Amino acid sequence: MSAVIAFKNVESMQVAEADVMAILPTQAAVSPAPTLMEHAPSAQEDSPALGREPGRGQRLVRGARELAKSVVPPLLGIALLLGIWALFSVKNNSIPGPMQTWDAAAKLFADPFYRNGPNDQGIGWNVLSSLQRVGIGFGFAALVGIPVGFMLGRFKFMNRMFDPVISLLRPVSPLAWLPIGLLVFQRADPAATWTIFICSIWPMILNTAEGVRRVPQDYLNVARVLGLSEDKVITRILFPAVLPYMLTGIRLSIGTAWLVIVAAEMLTGGVGIGFWVWDEWNSLKVEHIIIAIFVIGVVGFALEQMLLLLAKRFTYESR
Amino acid sequence: MKPIVKIESVGQEFPTRAGRFVALRDINLAISPGEVVALIGHSGCGKSTLLNLIAGLTRATHGVLLCDNREITGPGPERAVVFQNHSLLPWMTCSENVMLAVERVFGRKEGKAKLTARVVAALEMVHMEHALDKYPHEISGGMKQRVGIARAFAMEPRILLMDEPFGALDALTRASLQDELNGVLAKTGATVVMVTHDVDEAVLLSDRIVMMTNGPAATIGEIVTVDLPRPRDRLALAEDSRFAAYRATVFEFLYRKQLKKVA
Ligand SMILES: Nc1ncnc2c1ncn2[C@@H]1O[C@H](COP(=O)(O)OP(=O)(O)OP(=O)(O)O)[C@@H](O)[C@H]1O
Ligand SMILES: [Mg+2]
């Protein structure tokens, strides 16, 4: 079942070394620049040998070409997907085609926020309640994971102590924790949140710890030479230096959480996009399931982009 | 005059995978207040290691280092460091970087306005007042180095430790920063220990040049006392025969007596 899929995805969510490297504030290389020459007029600026500025028309053409380059390939990709889907639906009668799905979607999104009792609510409510669960579970994970990550990064002893525990628990599918949540909380809703908490916490801990470990020795030396107090070291040096790593952790966590919530809700029921998919399956509204797949994809994509934007804001070199 | 820094039979060993590595042995040096000392030697001989010991960033495995007759057990605000790679914090503006140091040293005694005035004065001293609100990545390498120097000077340290402060800069920037430094030292009278690779720089700036032998187990080979009047003018000195003689002495040591065998 879906749990298997979720499991695989979760397993691949390790500390993305490449991501961590990409946002690592590189040790600023000192680039030579002759300060004496700073205000000297540049001979190149008005040198006729360098050629003229491109004209307006030329620039327009170049702009259009750039636009085409960035827009055409993605459109082609999506068209290909729709094509395969349409072909598939022609061969297999139980799968609705793109047009049929579009019509259903138009109807569905005409009123996304209706409420007919607890088990029949608009898709908007379902998405929102899934997001809320992810938000709460993730929030608790951040509250616990970031301080723990700081400790593991700062103190070797702690790291050695918790390393086996984390190595053992991290590869476990968060859904395996669901029954424990149900048992402890006695209700479905907090149990789903608990599952999100468990799957969000590992990337937070590991990335934060890695960030703390990679704070350049130079910065720590600055702190020592200036004799900064421990709280200043944390707020002025460690925290800003680790922030990009933390944001990577957050991004991975939220990505995983969004994968897991759908599966968790299928198992627990209530209101939520996962539950909604399951409900539509039970009433055999396959076009709704396809719509849900798109909605889940779009929301996941939006979350990822938002966090990437945030991470960019806190990457010091390129700001 | 009583020395401000005393280094007594200091040795430094590092544990490595291939056993203990002896970086420094038997270093003896006394530095007087207001003196400018240059440390020169081939790459890898242990200049940074020695500077870090004086800074208190590392502890010696043999011997003792004294500052004002008290053993150096860690870094202190009276010993400011200008790092080899400037080490400005990239998430703070230039003025915030300097403020971090100023706050630490004077924050308890002085109000906000006074502290800000100190920051501005320090940056003005290195002609960087135009970059108060710029981030380090928005200014050139030479400018970063100047802000690093301003940060160190803003602490009004009695001892200034500089690890190749101008090492990564082009010749023009380097010359202008050297002149700025000479001016600032004349004003503040700080004691300076400066690591350098540049023989001209050593002669131009320092009162004594400490020349180190090649590692491993490096130690002080010779010490040259530079007896040139201050203020020193780079152009006048270029034709001064004494300048040329000091220069020749250092070159002689580095390239005849301690020639580094390049494999
Ligand atoms: N933490 C350490 N562990 C092991 N060996 C070290 C350590 N720090 C320095 N060394 C060794 O000690 C020697 C001296 O290093 P140091 O950095 O002081 O040289 P340096 O004179 O500053 O060189 P450069 O001019 O290239 O900066 C080198 O051989 C280096 O490999
Ligand atoms: Mg060095």
XYZ file of C-alpha atoms and ligand atoms in Angstrom:
614
model
C 0.000 0.000 0.000
C 0.896 3.627 0.090
C 2.952 3.087 3.198
C 5.543 1.292 1.144
C 5.911 4.233 -1.182
C 6.220 6.632 1.709
C 8.831 4.416 3.289
C 11.051 4.501 0.251
C 10.805 8.240 -0.014
C 11.595 8.792 3.588
C 14.644 6.614 3.338
C 16.109 8.720 0.609
C 15.753 11.833 2.740
C 19.153 11.833 4.293
C 21.166 14.893 4.984
C 21.588 16.036 1.453
C 25.320 16.587 1.422
C 25.183 18.327 -1.902
C 22.551 20.755 -0.694
C 24.533 21.483 2.390
C 27.598 22.200 0.324
C 25.763 24.423 -2.088
C 24.648 26.869 0.527
C 27.735 26.738 2.643
C 29.042 30.272 2.981
C 32.330 29.783 1.256
C 35.352 31.197 3.001
C 35.440 34.533 1.369
C 38.370 34.504 -0.950
C 40.272 37.713 -0.915
C 40.130 39.106 -4.362
C 42.809 41.571 -5.223
C 41.509 44.992 -6.093
C 43.728 47.989 -6.527
C 42.176 50.543 -4.198
C 44.477 53.225 -5.475
C 42.873 52.898 -8.857
C 39.353 52.970 -7.539
C 38.427 56.418 -8.689
C 40.548 56.490 -11.759
C 38.407 56.724 -14.858
C 38.190 53.377 -16.570
C 39.709 53.511 -19.970
C 37.510 50.702 -21.165
C 34.170 52.299 -20.493
C 34.214 54.694 -23.370
C 36.521 52.781 -25.619
C 35.001 52.560 -29.066
C 36.862 49.325 -29.729
C 34.525 47.494 -27.388
C 31.559 47.891 -29.724
C 28.250 49.657 -29.275
C 25.429 48.847 -26.923
C 22.939 46.576 -28.616
C 19.953 48.508 -29.953
C 16.444 48.330 -28.561
C 15.132 45.957 -31.180
C 18.059 43.637 -30.757
C 17.550 43.572 -27.014
C 13.874 42.735 -27.451
C 14.713 39.842 -29.715
C 17.287 38.570 -27.262
C 14.784 38.898 -24.409
C 12.202 36.927 -26.320
C 14.740 34.244 -27.080
C 15.697 33.967 -23.395
C 12.026 33.713 -22.465
C 11.441 31.008 -25.052
C 14.422 29.102 -23.733
C 13.076 29.075 -20.184
C 9.403 28.555 -20.990
C 9.253 26.189 -23.948
C 10.981 23.103 -22.474
C 8.829 22.948 -19.302
C 5.691 23.386 -21.405
C 6.836 20.547 -23.662
C 7.374 18.343 -20.615
C 3.898 19.007 -19.301
C 2.394 18.453 -22.738
C 4.167 15.111 -22.922
C 2.737 14.104 -19.554
C -0.786 15.090 -20.642
C -0.310 13.211 -23.917
C 0.720 9.985 -22.229
C -2.096 10.345 -19.751
C -4.664 10.923 -22.528
C -3.380 7.903 -24.442
C -3.516 5.809 -21.314
C -7.085 6.842 -20.555
C -8.169 5.921 -24.069
C -6.751 2.402 -23.660
C -7.997 1.977 -20.113
C -11.594 2.983 -19.556
C -11.402 3.190 -15.788
C -8.888 6.076 -15.938
C -10.532 9.416 -16.789
C -8.789 11.524 -19.444
C -7.466 15.069 -19.063
C -10.637 16.744 -20.339
C -12.910 14.772 -18.077
C -10.653 15.521 -15.136
C -10.569 19.190 -16.067
C -14.354 19.369 -15.988
C -14.452 17.677 -12.614
C -11.773 20.037 -11.340
C -13.727 23.068 -12.531
C -16.713 21.870 -10.526
C -14.590 20.992 -7.522
C -12.780 24.314 -7.408
C -15.976 26.303 -7.948
C -16.640 25.782 -4.228
C -13.533 24.508 -2.455
C -14.716 25.590 0.994
C -18.125 23.984 1.498
C -19.020 22.024 4.600
C -21.568 19.216 4.705
C -20.815 17.562 8.006
C -17.446 16.322 9.270
C -16.807 13.782 6.510
C -17.839 15.830 3.497
C -15.893 19.046 3.148
C -14.462 21.043 0.244
C -10.998 20.212 -1.073
C -9.743 23.557 0.281
C -10.560 22.495 3.833
C -8.889 19.163 3.277
C -5.685 20.735 2.037
C -5.721 23.286 4.838
C -6.191 20.719 7.560
C -3.351 18.615 6.116
C -1.153 21.701 6.058
C -2.141 22.478 9.616
C -1.131 19.020 10.781
C 2.162 19.318 8.939
C 2.673 22.763 10.476
C 2.050 21.636 14.033
C 4.043 18.410 13.784
C 6.845 20.207 12.049
C 6.769 23.083 14.548
C 7.261 20.703 17.462
C 10.011 18.940 15.519
C 11.807 22.262 15.010
C 11.356 23.154 18.667
C 13.043 19.930 19.723
C 15.276 19.197 16.737
C 17.130 22.498 16.429
C 18.349 22.673 20.040
C 19.231 18.979 19.962
C 21.106 19.527 16.706
C 23.034 22.400 18.282
C 24.038 20.187 21.197
C 25.091 17.300 19.005
C 27.161 19.652 16.865
C 28.733 21.431 19.813
C 29.535 18.507 22.097
C 31.330 15.438 20.772
C 30.159 13.385 23.727
C 26.499 14.067 22.981
C 27.108 13.256 19.357
C 28.624 9.879 20.189
C 25.845 9.210 22.634
C 22.993 9.910 20.248
C 24.578 8.662 17.053
C 23.508 5.020 17.445
C 20.001 6.028 18.500
C 19.518 8.258 15.493
C 21.078 5.789 13.090
C 18.677 3.147 14.356
C 15.504 5.231 14.306
C 16.010 7.362 11.224
C 15.497 4.631 8.607
C 12.198 3.576 10.202
C 9.144 4.610 8.239
C 7.304 7.237 10.252
C 4.120 5.280 9.634
C 5.455 2.543 11.861
C 5.143 5.076 14.670
C 1.481 5.714 13.943
C 0.113 2.925 16.160
C 2.230 4.202 19.046
C 0.714 7.638 18.480
C -2.790 6.211 18.405
C -2.096 4.328 21.586
C -0.675 7.313 23.446
C -3.037 10.026 22.199
C -6.153 7.856 21.787
C -7.256 10.044 18.875
C -6.451 10.023 15.177
C -5.596 13.674 14.745
C -2.717 13.996 17.220
C -1.471 10.592 16.087
C -1.047 11.901 12.533
C 0.680 15.009 13.882
C 2.952 12.775 15.918
C 3.928 10.883 12.762
C 4.855 14.186 11.125
C 6.861 15.118 14.173
C 8.861 11.892 13.972
C 9.643 12.164 10.279
C 10.513 15.883 10.472
C 12.861 15.678 13.370
C 15.738 13.707 11.823
C 16.669 16.077 8.989
C 16.409 18.989 11.443
C 18.735 17.398 13.977
C 21.249 16.129 11.441
C 21.479 19.297 9.347
C 21.673 21.591 12.344
C 24.401 19.447 13.896
C 26.299 19.384 10.616
C 25.995 23.164 10.341
C 27.357 23.658 13.840
C 30.243 21.313 13.109
C 31.055 23.227 9.935
C 31.103 26.704 11.418
C 34.476 27.904 10.139
C 37.172 27.834 12.796
C 37.988 31.409 11.778
C 34.656 32.661 13.053
C 35.106 30.811 16.319
C 38.593 32.268 16.617
C 37.136 35.740 16.134
C 34.735 34.978 18.966
C 37.580 33.796 21.190
C 39.861 36.720 20.416
C 37.057 39.198 21.057
C 36.195 37.229 24.185
C 32.479 37.135 23.407
C 30.146 35.752 26.048
C 28.479 32.408 25.377
C 25.093 33.996 24.569
C 26.747 36.414 22.130
C 28.610 33.511 20.528
C 25.314 31.724 20.010
C 23.255 34.670 18.769
C 25.872 36.570 16.767
C 28.078 33.802 15.405
C 26.714 30.265 15.684
C 23.103 31.002 14.833
C 23.735 33.045 11.669
C 26.434 30.621 10.542
C 24.179 27.615 11.037
C 21.029 29.229 9.655
C 21.560 28.112 6.043
C 22.013 24.507 7.202
C 18.968 24.765 9.397
C 16.938 25.972 6.450
C 18.106 22.963 4.439
C 16.946 20.769 7.307
C 13.612 22.554 7.381
C 13.181 22.148 3.653
C 13.910 18.414 3.759
C 11.670 18.008 6.801
C 8.708 19.739 5.253
C 9.168 17.811 2.021
C 9.140 14.514 3.892
C 6.270 15.627 6.081
C 4.171 16.432 3.051
C 4.891 12.968 1.643
C 4.019 11.269 4.883
C 0.869 13.197 5.775
C -1.043 11.772 2.812
C -0.296 8.206 3.871
C -0.911 8.917 7.538
C -4.286 10.467 6.852
C -5.309 7.530 4.702
C -4.802 5.374 7.751
C -6.352 7.669 10.334
C -9.264 9.285 8.487
C -10.856 12.611 9.465
C -10.341 15.698 7.336
C -7.279 15.982 5.146
C -6.101 15.534 1.620
C -4.925 11.954 2.263
C -8.201 11.011 3.789
C -9.993 12.711 0.916
C -8.105 10.585 -1.616
C -9.112 7.472 0.262
C -12.728 8.615 0.456
C -12.888 9.331 -3.257
C -11.388 5.918 -3.932
C -14.121 4.306 -1.868
C -16.751 6.104 -3.920
C -14.728 5.382 -7.090
C -14.352 9.010 -8.201
C -11.079 8.425 -9.978
C -10.943 11.879 -11.545
C -10.938 13.335 -8.037
C -7.997 11.164 -7.125
C -6.100 12.487 -10.110
C -6.999 16.035 -9.100
C -5.765 15.284 -5.602
C -2.472 14.046 -7.010
C -2.021 17.349 -8.831
C -3.021 19.358 -5.780
C -0.585 17.452 -3.569
C 2.140 18.004 -6.129
C 1.448 21.718 -6.485
C 1.339 22.305 -2.732
C 4.550 20.332 -2.214
C 6.238 22.269 -4.984
C 5.058 25.573 -3.519
C 6.372 24.660 -0.063
C 9.751 23.726 -1.501
C 10.008 26.932 -3.534
C 9.050 29.070 -0.562
C 11.788 27.544 1.547
C 14.339 27.789 -1.244
C 13.540 31.479 -1.504
C 13.947 31.839 2.240
C 17.272 30.004 2.114
C 18.493 32.299 -0.630
C 17.627 35.295 1.503
C 19.969 33.981 4.200
C 22.879 32.961 2.024
C 25.371 35.666 2.725
C 27.612 35.641 -0.295
C 24.962 36.229 -2.925
C 22.783 38.676 -1.070
C 62.481 48.790 29.137
C 60.564 45.883 30.627
C 59.293 43.544 27.950
C 55.535 43.375 27.376
C 55.677 39.900 25.837
C 58.175 37.254 26.885
C 58.518 33.922 25.150
C 60.640 31.488 27.159
C 61.950 28.243 25.628
C 58.659 27.615 23.947
C 58.086 24.487 21.881
C 55.014 23.291 20.092
C 54.204 19.726 19.105
C 51.151 18.512 17.267
C 49.804 14.990 17.544
C 49.450 13.593 14.045
C 48.674 10.201 12.602
C 52.376 9.632 11.964
C 53.248 10.413 15.575
C 54.182 13.678 17.235
C 55.127 16.496 14.893
C 57.492 19.059 16.369
C 56.576 22.384 14.795
C 58.526 24.775 17.039
C 61.357 24.246 19.494
C 63.222 26.422 21.907
C 61.848 29.824 20.965
C 63.097 32.706 23.101
C 62.028 36.262 22.455
C 61.302 39.374 24.479
C 59.245 42.166 22.929
C 59.337 45.692 24.355
C 56.282 47.944 24.561
C 55.763 49.910 21.363
C 58.045 47.666 19.375
C 57.114 46.412 15.906
C 58.389 42.896 15.315
C 58.168 41.085 12.000
C 58.204 37.279 11.839
C 59.591 36.066 8.564
C 60.405 32.598 7.273
C 59.556 30.129 4.586
C 56.057 28.774 4.247
C 55.179 26.150 6.821
C 57.992 26.989 9.249
C 55.605 27.821 12.064
C 54.995 31.558 11.978
C 51.238 31.249 12.381
C 51.783 28.662 15.091
C 53.916 31.115 17.055
C 51.452 33.959 16.547
C 48.569 31.773 17.707
C 50.531 30.980 20.837
C 50.965 34.676 21.619
C 47.287 35.265 20.841
C 46.400 32.493 23.278
C 44.398 30.599 20.689
C 46.578 27.536 21.325
C 48.695 26.512 24.303
C 52.377 25.685 24.041
C 53.465 22.144 24.776
C 56.798 23.351 26.216
C 57.924 26.551 27.903
C 55.866 29.595 28.860
C 54.600 32.757 27.226
C 54.150 35.816 29.362
C 52.230 38.998 28.747
C 52.857 41.709 31.340
C 54.606 39.022 33.389
C 51.453 36.927 33.528
C 51.211 33.604 31.786
C 49.128 33.634 28.599
C 46.381 31.061 29.118
C 43.912 32.240 26.518
C 42.960 35.130 24.258
C 42.442 38.521 25.842
C 41.190 41.906 24.689
C 44.627 43.475 25.208
C 45.901 41.274 22.359
C 43.907 41.933 19.201
C 44.400 39.748 16.142
C 44.207 40.657 12.473
C 43.597 37.352 10.751
C 45.308 36.205 7.599
C 41.978 36.094 5.765
C 40.337 39.096 7.462
C 37.631 36.874 9.039
C 34.850 39.425 8.925
C 31.482 37.931 9.754
C 29.564 37.912 6.467
C 26.142 38.441 8.044
C 27.124 41.748 9.593
C 27.871 45.084 7.969
C 31.330 46.566 8.318
C 30.239 48.811 11.171
C 28.488 45.926 12.926
C 31.635 43.841 12.635
C 33.661 46.575 14.278
C 30.882 47.240 16.796
C 31.045 43.639 17.975
C 34.614 44.239 19.115
C 33.975 47.740 20.473
C 30.938 46.618 22.463
C 32.903 43.849 24.082
C 35.711 46.124 25.237
C 33.917 49.385 26.024
C 30.238 48.362 26.196
C 30.095 48.321 29.971
C 31.506 51.782 30.498
C 30.187 53.813 27.573
C 26.848 54.711 26.032
C 25.595 53.805 22.601
C 26.583 57.131 21.029
C 30.135 56.888 22.290
C 30.465 53.331 21.003
C 29.202 54.328 17.580
C 31.672 57.200 17.515
C 34.458 54.710 18.206
C 33.316 52.492 15.333
C 33.225 55.406 12.928
C 36.616 56.661 14.097
C 38.188 53.222 13.604
C 36.817 52.923 10.090
C 37.854 56.474 9.280
C 41.372 55.635 10.343
C 41.614 53.090 7.523
C 39.615 55.332 5.154
C 36.622 53.032 5.117
C 33.970 55.410 6.473
C 32.138 55.130 3.141
C 31.466 51.433 3.748
C 29.846 51.596 7.195
C 26.661 49.898 6.057
C 28.126 47.611 3.427
C 28.375 43.871 3.854
C 31.801 42.245 3.515
C 30.917 40.631 0.191
C 30.121 44.063 -1.210
C 33.645 45.411 -0.768
C 36.983 44.447 -2.275
C 39.580 42.209 -0.686
C 41.792 45.117 0.303
C 38.841 46.902 1.858
C 37.948 43.810 3.885
C 41.493 43.657 5.146
C 41.250 47.304 6.180
C 38.013 46.676 8.068
C 39.714 43.742 9.783
C 42.501 46.076 10.850
C 39.962 48.675 11.996
C 38.228 46.020 14.083
C 41.475 45.129 15.788
C 42.483 48.763 16.384
C 39.032 49.715 17.661
C 39.673 47.502 20.678
C 42.606 49.796 21.550
C 44.755 46.753 22.164
C 48.172 47.104 23.720
C 49.416 44.353 21.453
C 48.409 43.854 17.867
C 49.014 40.459 16.306
C 48.808 40.317 12.538
C 49.087 37.170 10.420
C 50.125 38.203 6.930
C 47.666 41.076 7.025
C 48.400 42.080 3.461
C 49.372 38.670 2.142
C 46.600 38.168 -0.372
C 46.681 41.664 -1.832
C 48.179 43.140 -4.964
C 51.268 45.308 -4.717
C 49.495 48.673 -4.988
C 46.885 47.982 -2.325
C 49.536 46.454 -0.155
C 51.717 49.553 -0.370
C 48.890 51.908 0.516
C 47.820 49.727 3.445
C 51.397 49.524 4.705
C 51.591 53.315 4.695
C 48.257 53.540 6.479
C 49.452 51.067 9.064
C 52.670 52.993 9.615
C 50.625 56.136 10.205
C 48.254 54.416 12.603
C 51.110 52.865 14.573
C 52.774 56.240 14.907
C 49.524 57.591 16.365
C 48.691 54.731 18.747
C 52.106 53.460 19.781
C 50.827 49.870 19.873
C 53.137 46.893 20.141
C 52.963 44.806 16.996
C 53.918 41.273 16.059
C 53.415 40.749 12.372
C 53.875 37.653 10.255
C 54.956 38.396 6.720
C 56.383 36.786 3.610
C 57.451 40.094 2.188
C 61.020 41.227 2.920
C 60.400 44.860 1.901
C 57.370 44.977 4.142
C 59.364 43.630 7.073
C 62.107 46.245 6.675
C 59.687 49.081 6.028
C 57.439 48.457 9.016
C 59.406 46.821 11.785
C 61.972 47.617 14.434
C 63.202 44.030 14.532
C 62.946 41.217 12.037
C 62.800 37.750 13.552
C 63.917 35.221 10.962
C 62.865 31.639 11.495
C 64.620 28.504 10.332
C 62.794 25.947 8.254
C 60.565 23.407 9.944
C 60.099 20.841 11.259
C 61.349 21.870 14.679
C 61.759 25.446 13.537
C 63.303 28.022 15.803
C 64.596 31.582 15.617
C 67.581 31.723 13.271
C 68.661 35.339 13.377
C 67.253 38.654 14.506
C 67.947 41.869 12.604
C 67.408 45.207 14.321
C 66.169 47.737 11.782
C 67.620 51.050 12.823
C 65.875 53.381 10.397
C 64.334 56.655 11.593
C 60.572 57.056 11.683
C 58.388 58.180 10.021
C 59.643 56.078 7.170
C 58.969 57.181 3.657
C 58.813 54.402 1.130
C 60.182 56.490 -1.754
C 63.075 57.973 0.210
C 63.977 54.562 1.600
C 64.049 53.015 -1.842
C 67.267 54.902 -2.453
C 68.618 54.553 1.074
C 71.665 52.284 1.245
C 70.811 51.155 4.804
C 67.417 49.955 3.585
C 69.123 47.984 0.853
C 71.578 46.506 3.354
C 68.803 45.298 5.705
C 66.987 43.880 2.766
C 70.103 42.051 1.632
C 70.649 40.597 5.120
C 67.162 39.111 5.201
C 67.410 37.786 1.661
C 70.779 36.290 2.490
C 69.234 34.424 5.425
C 66.165 33.255 3.556
C 67.697 32.281 0.252
C 71.215 31.218 1.145
C 71.129 29.896 4.669
C 67.563 28.590 4.728
C 66.950 27.782 1.129
C 63.794 25.784 0.896
C 64.345 22.682 -1.127
C 61.444 22.455 -3.496
C 60.942 18.842 -4.391
N 46.938 21.655 14.138
C 48.033 21.146 13.540
N 48.238 19.813 13.528
C 49.343 19.298 12.948
N 50.290 20.015 12.345
C 50.128 21.348 12.312
C 49.003 21.990 12.898
N 49.115 23.320 12.713
C 50.264 23.498 12.031
N 50.889 22.327 11.795
C 52.164 22.158 11.126
O 53.077 23.028 11.711
C 53.907 23.616 10.736
C 53.856 25.109 10.837
O 52.592 25.571 10.429
P 52.232 27.116 10.344
O 50.831 27.226 9.905
O 52.587 27.759 11.632
O 53.214 27.614 9.193
P 53.423 29.091 8.634
O 54.843 29.453 8.877
O 52.398 29.998 9.169
O 53.233 28.853 7.094
P 52.605 29.866 5.997
O 53.631 30.899 5.781
O 52.433 29.001 4.808
O 51.323 30.383 6.545
C 53.453 23.083 9.402
O 54.323 22.046 9.017
C 52.085 22.538 9.668
O 51.848 21.420 8.854
Mg 50.649 31.025 8.284
